[in-house]
Coordinates of C-alpha atoms and ligand atoms in Angstrom, one line a residue:
Chain U
X977 CA 0.1 0.0 0.1
X978 CA 1.3 3.2 -1.1
X979 CA 0.0 7.0 -0.1
X980 CA -1.6 8.5 -3.0
X981 CA -1.0 11.8 -4.4
X982 CA -3.5 14.2 -4.5
X983 CA -5.1 15.2 -8.0
X984 CA -7.1 17.9 -6.3
X985 CA -6.8 20.2 -3.4
X986 CA -9.3 22.8 -2.3
X987 CA -8.1 25.4 0.0
X988 CA -10.4 27.9 1.6
X989 CA -12.9 27.6 -0.8
X990 CA -15.5 30.1 -0.4
X991 CA -19.0 31.3 -2.1
X992 CA -21.4 33.9 -1.5
X993 CA -24.7 34.4 -3.1
X994 CA -25.6 37.9 -2.4
X995 CA -25.6 37.9 1.5
X996 CA -26.0 33.8 1.9
X997 CA -22.4 32.4 2.5
X998 CA -23.0 29.4 1.0
X999 CA -19.3 28.0 1.4
X1000 CA -17.2 29.3 4.4
X1001 CA -13.6 28.1 3.6
X1002 CA -13.6 24.3 2.1
X1003 CA -10.3 22.5 2.9
X1004 CA -9.7 19.1 1.3
X1005 CA -7.8 16.9 -1.2
X1006 CA -9.0 14.2 -3.7
X1007 CA -6.2 11.6 -3.9
X1008 CA -5.8 9.8 -7.5
X1009 CA -7.9 6.7 -7.8
X1010 CA -9.8 7.8 -4.4
X1011 CA -13.5 7.4 -3.9
X1012 CA -14.6 10.4 -1.9
X1013 CA -18.2 10.8 -0.1
X1014 CA -19.5 14.3 -0.1
X1015 CA -21.9 14.0 2.5
X1016 CA -24.3 16.8 4.3
X1017 CA -27.7 17.7 5.2
X1018 CA -29.9 20.0 2.5
X1019 CA -28.4 23.4 1.9
X1020 CA -25.0 22.4 3.5
X1021 CA -23.3 23.8 0.0
X1022 CA -22.2 20.4 -1.5
X1023 CA -23.8 20.8 -4.9
X1024 CA -22.2 24.8 -4.8
X1025 CA -18.9 23.0 -4.3
X1026 CA -19.4 20.7 -7.0
X1027 CA -20.4 23.5 -9.4
X1028 CA -17.2 25.3 -8.4
X1029 CA -14.7 22.5 -9.3
X1030 CA -16.6 21.3 -12.5
X1031 CA -16.3 25.3 -14.0
X1032 CA -19.7 26.0 -13.4
X1033 CA -19.6 28.8 -10.6
X1034 CA -16.7 30.9 -10.0
X1035 CA -15.7 30.4 -5.8
X1036 CA -15.7 33.7 -4.2
X1037 CA -12.4 33.0 -2.7
X1038 CA -9.7 30.2 -2.2
X1039 CA -7.6 28.4 -4.4
X1040 CA -8.0 25.2 -6.5
X1041 CA -4.9 23.1 -7.2
X1042 CA -5.4 20.4 -9.8
X1043 CA -2.6 18.2 -10.7
X1044 CA 0.0 19.8 -8.5
X1045 CA -1.0 23.5 -10.5
X1046 CA -3.2 26.3 -9.8
X1047 CA -6.6 26.6 -11.8
X1048 CA -9.5 28.2 -12.3
X1049 CA -12.1 26.7 -14.2
X1050 CA -14.0 29.7 -16.5
X1051 CA -16.5 27.1 -17.9
X1052 CA -17.7 23.7 -18.0
X1053 CA -15.8 23.2 -21.4
X1054 CA -12.4 24.1 -19.5
X1055 CA -12.9 21.6 -16.5
X1056 CA -13.8 18.9 -19.3
X1057 CA -10.9 20.0 -21.1
X1058 CA -8.9 19.1 -17.9
X1059 CA -10.3 15.8 -17.4
X1060 CA -13.4 16.3 -15.1
X1061 CA -16.9 15.1 -15.8
X1062 CA -20.1 16.0 -13.7
X1063 CA -23.2 14.3 -13.5
X1064 CA -25.0 17.1 -12.0
X1065 CA -28.2 16.8 -9.5
X1066 CA -30.6 18.4 -11.7
X1067 CA -29.9 16.1 -14.8
X1068 CA -28.3 17.7 -17.6
X1069 CA -30.4 16.3 -20.6
X1070 CA -31.8 17.6 -23.4
X1071 CA -35.6 16.2 -23.8
X1072 CA -36.2 17.5 -27.4
X1073 CA -33.6 15.3 -29.0
X1074 CA -32.9 11.4 -28.9
X1075 CA -30.5 9.4 -26.5
X1076 CA -27.8 9.6 -28.9
X1077 CA -27.8 13.5 -29.3
X1078 CA -27.8 13.5 -25.8
X1079 CA -24.9 11.2 -25.1
X1080 CA -22.8 12.8 -27.9
X1081 CA -23.7 16.6 -26.8
X1082 CA -20.9 19.1 -27.5
X1083 CA -18.5 15.9 -28.4
X1084 CA -20.4 14.7 -32.0
X1085 CA -18.6 12.5 -33.8
X1086 CA -17.9 14.2 -37.4
X1087 CA -16.3 13.7 -41.0
X1088 CA -15.1 16.5 -42.8
X1089 CA -16.3 17.2 -46.4
X1090 CA -14.9 19.9 -48.4
X1091 CA -13.7 21.6 -45.1
X1092 CA -17.6 21.2 -43.9
X1093 CA -17.9 19.1 -40.4
X1094 CA -21.0 16.2 -40.7
X1095 CA -22.5 14.2 -38.1
X1096 CA -21.8 10.8 -38.4
X1097 CA -25.0 9.7 -37.1
X1098 CA -24.5 5.9 -37.7
X1099 CA -21.2 5.8 -35.7
X1100 CA -22.1 7.9 -32.7
X1101 CA -25.3 5.4 -32.8
X1102 CA -23.0 2.3 -32.8
X1103 CA -21.0 3.8 -29.9
X1104 CA -24.1 4.8 -27.5
X1105 CA -25.5 1.6 -28.0
X1106 CA -22.4 -0.3 -27.3
X1107 CA -21.9 1.8 -23.9
X1108 CA -25.6 1.4 -22.9
X1109 CA -25.3 -2.5 -23.5
X1110 CA -22.2 -2.6 -21.5
X1111 CA -23.8 -0.7 -18.7
X1112 CA -26.7 -3.3 -18.9
X1113 CA -29.1 -0.3 -19.2
X1114 CA -32.2 -1.2 -21.2
X1115 CA -33.9 1.5 -23.1
X1116 CA -36.1 0.7 -26.0
X1117 CA -34.9 3.0 -28.9
X1118 CA -31.9 5.2 -29.0
X1119 CA -34.0 7.3 -31.8
X1120 CA -36.6 8.2 -29.2
X1121 CA -36.4 11.5 -27.5
X1122 CA -35.4 11.8 -24.2
X1123 CA -38.9 13.4 -22.9
X1124 CA -40.5 9.7 -23.6
X1125 CA -38.0 7.7 -21.4
X1126 CA -38.6 7.4 -17.3
X1127 CA -36.5 9.6 -14.7
X1128 CA -34.3 6.0 -14.3
X1129 CA -33.8 5.9 -17.7
X1130 CA -32.6 9.3 -18.2
X1131 CA -30.3 9.0 -15.0
X1132 CA -28.6 5.8 -16.5
X1133 CA -27.9 7.9 -19.7
X1134 CA -26.2 10.8 -17.7
X1135 CA -24.2 7.8 -15.6
X1136 CA -23.3 5.7 -18.8
X1137 CA -22.3 9.1 -20.6
X1138 CA -19.6 10.2 -18.0
X1139 CA -18.3 6.5 -18.0
X1140 CA -17.8 6.3 -21.7
X1141 CA -16.0 9.7 -21.4
X1142 CA -13.7 8.7 -18.7
X1143 CA -11.4 11.3 -17.5
X1144 CA -9.4 11.9 -14.6
X1145 CA -12.2 13.0 -12.0
X1146 CA -15.5 12.3 -11.8
X1147 CA -18.5 14.2 -10.0
X1148 CA -21.5 12.6 -9.2
X1149 CA -24.4 14.5 -7.5
X1150 CA -26.9 12.2 -6.4
X1151 CA -26.3 10.1 -9.1
X1152 CA -28.7 7.5 -8.3
X1153 CA -31.8 9.3 -6.7
X1154 CA -33.9 8.2 -9.4
X1155 CA -32.7 4.7 -9.9
X1156 CA -34.0 1.4 -8.9
X1157 CA -32.1 -1.4 -6.7
X1158 CA -30.4 -3.1 -9.4
X1159 CA -29.4 -0.3 -11.3
X1160 CA -27.8 1.4 -8.2
X1161 CA -26.1 -1.5 -7.5
X1162 CA -24.8 -1.8 -11.1
X1163 CA -23.9 2.1 -10.5
X1164 CA -22.0 1.2 -7.6
X1165 CA -19.9 -1.4 -9.0
X1166 CA -18.9 0.8 -11.6
X1167 CA -17.6 3.5 -9.3
X1168 CA -15.8 0.9 -7.9
X1169 CA -14.2 -0.2 -11.8
X1170 CA -13.7 3.2 -12.6
X1171 CA -11.9 3.9 -9.4
X1172 CA -9.8 1.1 -9.9
X1173 CA -8.6 2.4 -13.5
X1174 CA -7.1 5.2 -11.4
X1175 CA -10.0 7.8 -11.7
X1176 CA -10.7 10.1 -8.6
X1177 CA -14.4 10.0 -8.0
X1178 CA -16.6 12.3 -5.4
X1179 CA -19.9 11.0 -4.9
X1180 CA -22.5 13.0 -3.1
X1181 CA -25.3 10.5 -1.6
X1182 CA -27.5 10.7 1.4
X1183 CA -27.6 7.3 1.8
X1184 CA -25.0 6.0 4.5
X1185 CA -24.9 2.4 3.2
X1186 CA -24.0 3.8 -0.3
X1187 CA -21.1 5.5 1.0
X1188 CA -19.9 2.9 2.9
X1189 CA -19.7 0.9 0.2
X1190 CA -17.7 2.5 -2.0
X1191 CA -16.2 5.5 -0.9
X1192 CA -12.4 5.5 0.9
X1193 CA -13.0 8.8 2.5
X1194 CA -15.9 10.6 3.7
X1195 CA -16.0 14.4 4.0
X1196 CA -18.8 15.9 5.7
X1197 CA -20.1 19.3 5.4
X1198 CA -22.3 21.5 7.4
X1199 CA -23.3 25.1 7.0
X1200 CA -20.5 25.4 4.3
X1201 CA -17.6 24.1 6.2
X1202 CA -15.9 20.7 6.8
X1203 CA -17.3 19.2 9.7
X1204 CA -15.7 16.1 9.4
X1205 CA -12.6 14.2 6.9
X1206 CA -12.6 10.8 7.8
X1207 CA -11.0 7.5 6.2
X1208 CA -14.1 4.9 6.0
X1209 CA -12.3 2.5 7.7
X1210 CA -11.7 4.7 10.9
X1211 CA -15.6 5.3 11.4
X1212 CA -19.0 4.5 11.5
X1213 CA -22.4 5.4 10.1
X1214 CA -23.5 6.6 13.6
X1215 CA -20.4 8.7 14.0
X1216 CA -21.0 10.4 10.4
X1217 CA -24.8 11.0 10.8
X1218 CA -23.2 13.0 14.5
X1219 CA -21.0 14.6 11.9
X1220 CA -23.7 15.7 9.5
X1221 CA -26.2 16.9 12.2
X1222 CA -23.2 18.7 14.3
X1223 CA -23.8 16.8 17.5
X1224 CA -20.1 15.4 17.0
X1225 CA -17.0 17.2 17.9
X1226 CA -14.8 18.0 14.6
X1227 CA -12.3 15.2 14.5
X1228 CA -8.7 15.7 13.0
X1229 CA -8.3 15.7 9.2
X1230 CA -7.9 12.5 7.9
X1231 CA -4.8 12.3 5.0
X1232 CA -5.9 10.9 1.8
X1233 CA -6.8 7.3 2.0
X1234 CA -4.2 4.5 0.9
X1235 CA -4.5 2.9 -2.0
X1236 CA -6.3 -0.5 -2.0
X1237 CA -4.2 -3.2 -3.3
X1238 CA -6.5 -3.5 -6.6
X1239 CA -5.6 0.1 -7.5
X1240 CA -2.5 1.4 -9.4
X1241 CA 0.4 2.3 -7.5
Chain P
X850 CA -49.9 3.6 -23.8
X851 CA -49.0 3.5 -27.6
X852 CA -46.9 1.1 -29.6
X853 CA -43.9 2.3 -31.0
X854 CA -44.6 1.6 -34.3
X855 CA -48.3 3.5 -34.1
X856 CA -46.5 6.2 -32.0
X857 CA -43.5 6.6 -35.0
X858 CA -46.2 6.7 -37.6
X859 CA -48.0 9.5 -35.4
X860 CA -44.5 11.4 -34.7
X861 CA -44.3 11.2 -38.8
X862 CA -47.7 12.9 -39.3
X863 CA -47.1 15.5 -36.9
X864 CA -43.5 16.4 -38.0
X865 CA -44.7 16.2 -41.6
X866 CA -48.2 17.8 -40.8
X867 CA -47.7 21.2 -42.8
X868 CA -46.5 19.0 -46.0
X869 CA -50.0 17.2 -45.9
X870 CA -51.7 20.4 -45.3
X871 CA -50.2 21.7 -48.4
X872 CA -51.4 19.1 -50.5
X873 CA -54.8 18.9 -49.4
X874 CA -55.2 22.8 -49.7
X875 CA -53.7 23.1 -53.3
X876 CA -55.8 20.0 -54.4
X877 CA -59.0 21.7 -53.1
X878 CA -58.2 24.6 -54.7
X879 CA -57.7 23.2 -57.9
X880 CA -61.0 21.5 -57.8
X881 CA -62.7 25.0 -56.6
X882 CA -60.9 27.8 -57.8
X883 CA -61.1 28.4 -61.6
X884 CA -57.8 28.7 -63.4
X885 CA -55.8 27.7 -60.4
X886 CA -54.3 24.3 -61.5
X887 CA -51.8 25.6 -64.1
X888 CA -47.9 25.7 -64.0
X889 CA -47.8 29.0 -64.2
X890 CA -49.7 29.7 -61.2
X891 CA -47.7 27.1 -59.0
X892 CA -44.7 28.9 -60.3
X893 CA -46.5 32.1 -59.2
X894 CA -46.7 30.4 -55.8
X895 CA -43.0 29.7 -55.8
X896 CA -42.2 33.2 -57.0
X897 CA -44.2 34.7 -54.0
X898 CA -42.9 32.7 -51.8
X899 CA -39.2 34.3 -52.1
X900 CA -39.0 37.0 -49.4
X901 CA -41.3 35.5 -46.5
X902 CA -39.3 32.3 -47.5
X903 CA -35.8 33.8 -46.8
X904 CA -36.7 35.7 -44.2
X905 CA -38.2 32.6 -42.4
X906 CA -34.7 31.1 -42.4
X907 CA -33.2 33.1 -39.9
X908 CA -36.4 33.3 -37.9
X909 CA -36.5 29.5 -37.4
X910 CA -32.8 29.2 -36.6
X911 CA -33.3 31.7 -33.8
X912 CA -36.8 30.4 -32.6
X913 CA -35.2 27.1 -32.6
X914 CA -32.0 28.2 -30.6
X915 CA -35.0 29.7 -27.9
X916 CA -34.6 32.9 -29.1
X917 CA -37.0 35.9 -30.9
X918 CA -36.3 38.2 -33.6
X919 CA -38.8 40.8 -34.7
X920 CA -36.6 43.1 -36.2
X921 CA -36.2 40.7 -39.8
X922 CA -38.4 42.5 -41.7
X923 CA -37.2 46.2 -41.3
X924 CA -33.5 45.0 -41.8
X925 CA -34.6 43.6 -45.0
X926 CA -36.4 46.7 -45.8
X927 CA -33.1 48.8 -44.5
X928 CA -30.5 46.6 -46.6
X929 CA -33.1 46.9 -49.5
X930 CA -32.8 50.8 -48.9
X931 CA -29.1 51.1 -48.6
X932 CA -28.4 49.1 -52.0
X933 CA -31.1 51.2 -53.3
X934 CA -29.5 54.6 -52.5
X935 CA -26.3 53.6 -53.9
X936 CA -27.0 51.5 -56.8
X937 CA -30.5 52.6 -58.6
X938 CA -30.5 55.3 -61.1
X939 CA -33.1 57.8 -60.2
X940 CA -35.5 58.8 -57.4
X941 CA -33.0 58.9 -54.0
X942 CA -30.7 56.5 -56.0
X943 CA -27.2 57.8 -56.4
X944 CA -26.7 55.4 -59.2
X945 CA -23.1 54.2 -58.7
X946 CA -21.8 52.3 -61.7
X947 CA -19.1 49.7 -61.4
X948 CA -17.1 48.3 -64.3
X949 CA -17.4 45.8 -65.5
X950 CA -20.8 46.4 -64.7
X951 CA -22.0 42.6 -63.5
X952 CA -19.6 44.1 -60.4
X953 CA -22.7 45.3 -59.0
X954 CA -23.8 42.0 -58.1
X955 CA -21.6 40.9 -55.3
X956 CA -20.6 44.2 -54.3
X957 CA -24.6 44.8 -53.5
X958 CA -25.1 41.5 -52.0
X959 CA -22.3 42.0 -49.7
X960 CA -23.4 45.5 -49.0
X961 CA -27.0 43.9 -48.2
X962 CA -25.6 40.9 -46.2
X963 CA -23.4 43.4 -44.0
X964 CA -26.2 45.7 -43.7
X965 CA -28.2 42.7 -42.1
X966 CA -25.2 41.1 -39.9
X967 CA -24.4 44.6 -38.7
X968 CA -27.9 44.7 -37.2
X969 CA -27.8 41.4 -35.8
X970 CA -24.6 41.9 -34.4
X971 CA -26.1 44.9 -32.3
X972 CA -29.1 42.5 -31.2
X973 CA -26.6 39.9 -30.0
X974 CA -25.1 42.3 -28.0
X975 CA -28.1 43.5 -26.0
X976 CA -29.4 40.0 -25.7
X977 CA -26.2 38.0 -25.0
X978 CA -23.7 40.6 -23.1
X979 CA -26.1 42.7 -21.3
X980 CA -28.9 39.7 -20.8
X981 CA -31.6 42.1 -22.4
X982 CA -35.0 40.2 -23.7
X983 CA -34.8 39.3 -27.1
X984 CA -38.3 40.0 -27.7
X985 CA -37.8 43.7 -26.5
X986 CA -34.2 43.9 -28.2
X987 CA -35.6 43.1 -31.5
X988 CA -38.9 44.9 -31.4
X989 CA -37.0 48.2 -30.6
X990 CA -34.8 47.2 -33.7
X991 CA -37.9 46.6 -35.7
X992 CA -39.0 50.3 -34.7
X993 CA -35.5 51.6 -35.2
X994 CA -34.8 49.9 -38.2
X995 CA -38.0 51.2 -40.0
X996 CA -37.2 54.9 -38.9
X997 CA -33.8 54.6 -40.2
X998 CA -35.1 53.5 -43.8
X999 CA -37.5 56.6 -43.9
X1000 CA -35.0 58.9 -42.4
X1001 CA -32.0 57.8 -45.1
X1002 CA -35.1 58.1 -47.8
X1003 CA -36.4 60.9 -47.1
X1004 CA -39.6 59.2 -47.6
X1005 CA -39.0 59.1 -51.4
X1006 CA -38.3 55.8 -53.2
X1007 CA -35.3 54.5 -55.2
X1008 CA -35.8 53.3 -58.4
X1009 CA -34.3 51.6 -61.5
X1010 CA -32.1 49.2 -60.2
X1011 CA -28.9 48.2 -62.8
X1012 CA -29.8 45.5 -65.2
X1013 CA -27.1 43.3 -64.1
X1014 CA -29.3 42.6 -61.0
X1015 CA -32.7 43.1 -62.8
X1016 CA -31.7 39.8 -64.3
X1017 CA -32.2 37.6 -61.4
X1018 CA -35.9 38.8 -61.4
X1019 CA -36.7 38.6 -64.9
X1020 CA -34.6 35.1 -66.1
X1021 CA -36.4 32.1 -65.3
X1022 CA -35.2 28.5 -64.6
X1023 CA -38.2 25.7 -64.9
X1024 CA -40.4 28.7 -65.0
X1025 CA -39.2 29.7 -61.9
X1026 CA -37.4 33.2 -61.5
X1027 CA -33.5 33.4 -60.1
X1028 CA -34.4 35.0 -57.2
X1029 CA -36.9 32.3 -55.9
X1030 CA -33.9 29.7 -56.6
X1031 CA -31.8 32.1 -54.6
X1032 CA -34.2 31.5 -51.7
X1033 CA -34.8 27.8 -52.3
X1034 CA -30.9 27.0 -52.5
X1035 CA -30.6 29.0 -49.5
X1036 CA -33.2 27.1 -47.7
X1037 CA -31.9 24.2 -48.7
X1038 CA -28.4 24.9 -47.3
X1039 CA -29.8 25.9 -44.1
X1040 CA -31.6 22.8 -43.8
X1041 CA -28.9 20.7 -44.5
X1042 CA -26.7 23.1 -41.8
X1043 CA -29.2 22.3 -39.3
X1044 CA -29.7 18.6 -39.5
X1045 CA -26.3 17.6 -40.4
X1046 CA -23.7 19.7 -38.7
X1047 CA -22.8 20.1 -35.6
X1048 CA -23.9 23.5 -35.3
X1049 CA -27.3 23.0 -35.9
X1050 CA -27.2 20.0 -33.8
X1051 CA -26.2 22.8 -31.0
X1052 CA -28.7 25.2 -32.1
X1053 CA -31.4 22.1 -31.0
X1054 CA -29.2 21.5 -27.7
X1055 CA -29.6 25.0 -26.6
X1056 CA -33.2 25.7 -27.3
X1057 CA -34.2 22.3 -25.4
X1058 CA -32.1 23.1 -22.7
X1059 CA -29.3 25.8 -22.6
X1060 CA -28.0 25.1 -19.0
X1061 CA -27.3 21.3 -20.3
X1062 CA -25.5 22.3 -23.6
X1063 CA -23.5 25.0 -21.6
X1064 CA -22.8 22.2 -19.1
X1065 CA -21.8 19.8 -22.0
X1066 CA -19.1 22.3 -23.0
X1067 CA -20.9 23.7 -26.2
X1068 CA -20.3 27.3 -26.3
X1069 CA -23.7 28.5 -25.8
X1070 CA -23.1 32.6 -26.0
X1071 CA -20.8 32.2 -29.1
X1072 CA -23.2 30.3 -31.0
X1073 CA -26.2 32.7 -30.0
X1074 CA -23.9 35.7 -31.1
X1075 CA -23.4 33.6 -34.4
X1076 CA -27.0 32.9 -34.7
X1077 CA -28.5 36.5 -34.2
X1078 CA -25.8 37.5 -36.7
X1079 CA -26.8 35.0 -39.3
X1080 CA -30.6 35.9 -38.8
X1081 CA -29.8 39.5 -39.4
X1082 CA -27.4 38.7 -42.7
X1083 CA -30.3 36.3 -44.0
X1084 CA -32.7 39.2 -43.7
X1085 CA -30.2 41.1 -45.8
X1086 CA -30.3 38.8 -48.4
X1087 CA -34.1 39.1 -48.5
X1088 CA -33.8 42.6 -48.6
X1089 CA -31.2 42.4 -51.4
X1090 CA -33.7 39.8 -53.2
X1091 CA -36.4 42.2 -52.7
X1092 CA -34.6 45.3 -53.8
X1093 CA -34.0 43.5 -57.2
X1094 CA -37.6 42.4 -57.4
X1095 CA -38.8 45.9 -57.2
X1096 CA -36.1 47.1 -58.6
X1097 CA -35.1 49.5 -56.2
X1098 CA -36.6 50.5 -52.7
X1099 CA -39.6 52.4 -51.0
X1100 CA -39.8 53.5 -47.3
X1101 CA -42.5 50.9 -46.5
X1102 CA -41.4 48.2 -48.7
X1103 CA -42.1 44.9 -47.1
X1104 CA -44.1 46.2 -44.2
X1105 CA -46.4 43.3 -42.9
X1106 CA -43.8 40.5 -44.1
X1107 CA -42.7 39.6 -40.3
X1108 CA -46.2 38.6 -39.4
X1109 CA -46.3 36.3 -42.5
X1110 CA -42.9 34.8 -41.7
X1111 CA -44.1 34.2 -38.0
X1112 CA -47.0 32.7 -39.3
X1113 CA -45.2 30.5 -41.9
X1114 CA -42.5 29.2 -39.5
X1115 CA -44.9 28.2 -36.8
X1116 CA -47.2 26.6 -39.1
X1117 CA -44.0 24.7 -40.6
X1118 CA -43.7 23.0 -37.6
X1119 CA -41.6 25.4 -35.4
X1120 CA -42.3 25.0 -31.9
X1121 CA -42.2 28.5 -30.1
X1122 CA -40.9 27.0 -26.8
X1123 CA -37.6 26.5 -29.0
X1124 CA -35.8 23.3 -29.7
X1125 CA -38.2 21.8 -32.4
X1126 CA -38.2 22.3 -36.2
X1127 CA -37.2 21.9 -39.5
X1128 CA -36.5 24.2 -42.4
X1129 CA -37.7 22.0 -45.0
X1130 CA -41.4 22.0 -42.8
X1131 CA -41.1 25.7 -43.0
X1132 CA -40.6 26.2 -46.7
X1133 CA -43.9 24.2 -46.9
X1134 CA -45.6 26.6 -44.2
X1135 CA -44.4 29.2 -46.6
X1136 CA -45.6 28.1 -49.8
X1137 CA -48.9 27.3 -47.6
X1138 CA -49.4 31.0 -47.2
X1139 CA -48.4 31.9 -50.5
X1140 CA -50.9 29.5 -52.2
X1141 CA -53.5 30.4 -50.0
X1142 CA -53.0 34.3 -51.2
X1143 CA -52.9 33.3 -54.6
X1144 CA -56.1 31.6 -54.4
X1145 CA -57.7 34.6 -53.1
X1146 CA -56.2 37.2 -55.6
X1147 CA -57.5 34.5 -58.8
X1148 CA -60.9 34.6 -57.1
X1149 CA -60.7 38.2 -57.0
X1150 CA -61.4 38.9 -53.4
X1151 CA -60.2 42.7 -52.3
X1152 CA -56.8 42.9 -50.6
X1153 CA -58.4 43.2 -47.1
X1154 CA -59.6 39.5 -47.0
X1155 CA -55.9 38.3 -47.4
X1156 CA -55.1 40.3 -44.1
X1157 CA -58.2 38.6 -42.4
X1158 CA -57.0 35.5 -43.5
X1159 CA -53.4 35.6 -42.7
X1160 CA -54.8 36.8 -39.1
X1161 CA -56.8 33.8 -38.8
X1162 CA -53.9 31.8 -40.0
X1163 CA -51.5 33.3 -37.4
X1164 CA -54.0 32.3 -34.6
X1165 CA -54.4 28.8 -36.1
X1166 CA -50.7 28.2 -36.5
X1167 CA -50.0 28.6 -32.8
X1168 CA -53.5 26.6 -31.9
X1169 CA -51.8 23.8 -33.7
X1170 CA -48.5 24.2 -32.1
X1171 CA -50.2 23.6 -28.7
X1172 CA -52.5 20.9 -30.0
X1173 CA -49.4 19.4 -31.3
X1174 CA -47.5 19.5 -28.1
X1175 CA -50.6 18.1 -26.3
X1176 CA -50.9 14.8 -28.5
X1177 CA -47.0 14.5 -27.8
X1178 CA -47.5 15.0 -24.3
X1179 CA -50.2 12.3 -24.7
X1180 CA -48.0 10.0 -26.6
X1181 CA -45.0 10.2 -24.1
Ligands
LIG979 N1 -27.8 30.2 -7.4 C1 -27.9 30.7 -5.9 N2 -28.5 31.4 -5.6 C2 -28.8 31.7 -4.4 N3 -28.4 30.8 -3.1 C3 -28.1 29.6 -3.6 C4 -27.8 29.3 -5.0 N4 -27.5 27.9 -5.3 C5 -27.2 27.6 -4.0 N5 -27.4 28.3 -3.0 C6 -27.8 28.6 -1.4 O1 -26.5 27.9 -1.0 C7 -26.7 26.8 -0.2 C8 -26.0 25.5 -0.4 O2 -26.8 25.2 -1.4 P1 -26.6 23.9 -2.1 O3 -25.3 23.8 -2.6 O4 -27.7 23.3 -3.2 O5 -26.4 22.6 -1.0 P2 -26.6 21.1 -1.0 O6 -26.3 20.5 -2.4 O7 -25.6 20.5 0.2 O8 -27.8 20.9 -0.4 C9 -28.2 27.2 0.0 O9 -28.8 27.6 1.0 C10 -28.7 27.3 -1.2 O10 -29.9 28.1 -0.7
LIG980 MG1 -27.5 19.3 -4.0

């Protein structure tokens, strides 16, 4: 077992919405290939933090150090270019177009004829079909508009989408909220699989069992501050719940969890 | 729950509804209106569709992307007046001649497109940069654009465009004048762009869910600016065609075309909610309006009938839009 290098360090991140201080100095690290569960009550600031990391919101203060360099993502496009994929709490699908168009949103396969980029529908459909089949998701037709699909199917499309595109860091904001038992189980396995490939994962969930199943470390946010940062093996569900509700004294910050033997060195 | 095949059939009819209506209307007129069923009449319908058809391209692109452009009619008139003043021989026309003479074709076209693009860019600035409502911004441009036409011309008209330009209105291919072909080719070109290129795909995505498109890394603001500029330039093209057709420009050139264009776009299946529509459908909508107008003319009804019917058509189109939405909801 070797200590992991940090992929992303958050240093005193703050964010105000007018008079509301949504984040009041968030500091923690995410190691390479580490799965961090981000926990906290509604309104604690978890989604805001995710949006800051993914380039959708600018922090009011603090620093982000990504792969050893201080970064500032001005847009989701920049964060994506740096290898950060996000599944947002409110789904990011365009319901007016079909599954394939959503899967390749912003990254369409094109071929140039006379310099004009032409969409390659067949290639995109084949790639989408493969990704969806690999994940065991069932969707009747990839050419139906997403508005005709169920909430679970929509969430599955988003999850499969980020797995397909890979990257270095994946942010999942309550990704399983609309999924059934079996789909959730597959989703959790998928997280372990991508972490084993050396991709870091931040997952927000309200379900303690899910967090304990996949996370190497738990970071608890309470009222815009870190109320706990513990290794999964050093804590219990009861203790984490007390941190979330503010009954526990803040324990010292845990180092990045050591890599599991399955992970890359 | 509807079976997939049945749903596909209903979707097909809804998507192409306007073509079915067009065929039905033309068939009815052909039986009911004396002298309607002639090649010459159909050529005339297509010729009449030129200006509204061209304007409808830009308006459709913007509505599909979730915006609105009320300025197109005034932009068209402004472009027509500017090239009228520059190149027409009498009236307020300065009668500038170029050597060789045909050079006036690309130069006047470039001027018309540029005038439109500039207005489109100012619209984009207010909407994208200052986050102002597109409806209000383009309504203002509709008003000041027309004001500028009157101011430039002093209320007078420009007449006698150069022969090199007039050729486009006189020469015919398959019975249809070249200006109408320009409009058809532009429609087909942008229909292709909308369906087959990433630019077109991104417009649909932005119209469907701009937040999702932004999160997916699509440069929403940049694309919106480009689309406003395109809509302006295409309105400039309509102005170029109209100046050629009327061999000049008047201060009230093209008044009323905005509403016809709106009607055509909505009848053509573009949802005012954004994210839905195709340009081939819109062209069918334009032809539908044009064939109704032709029937009214043939029956010798007074001109205000056209306005009454067009008003009713706009209402019917919006009603149809709502109805299609409800049918689609039931299907889901
Ligand atoms: N766009 C916004 N404008 C104003 N306040 C916001 C905005 N987004 C979040 N907030 C506020 O910031 C706080 C944290 O919200 P959020 O990050 O969504 O919490 P969580 O995801 O942990 O439930 C809440 O008080 C919320 O009301
Ligand atoms: Mg949240």
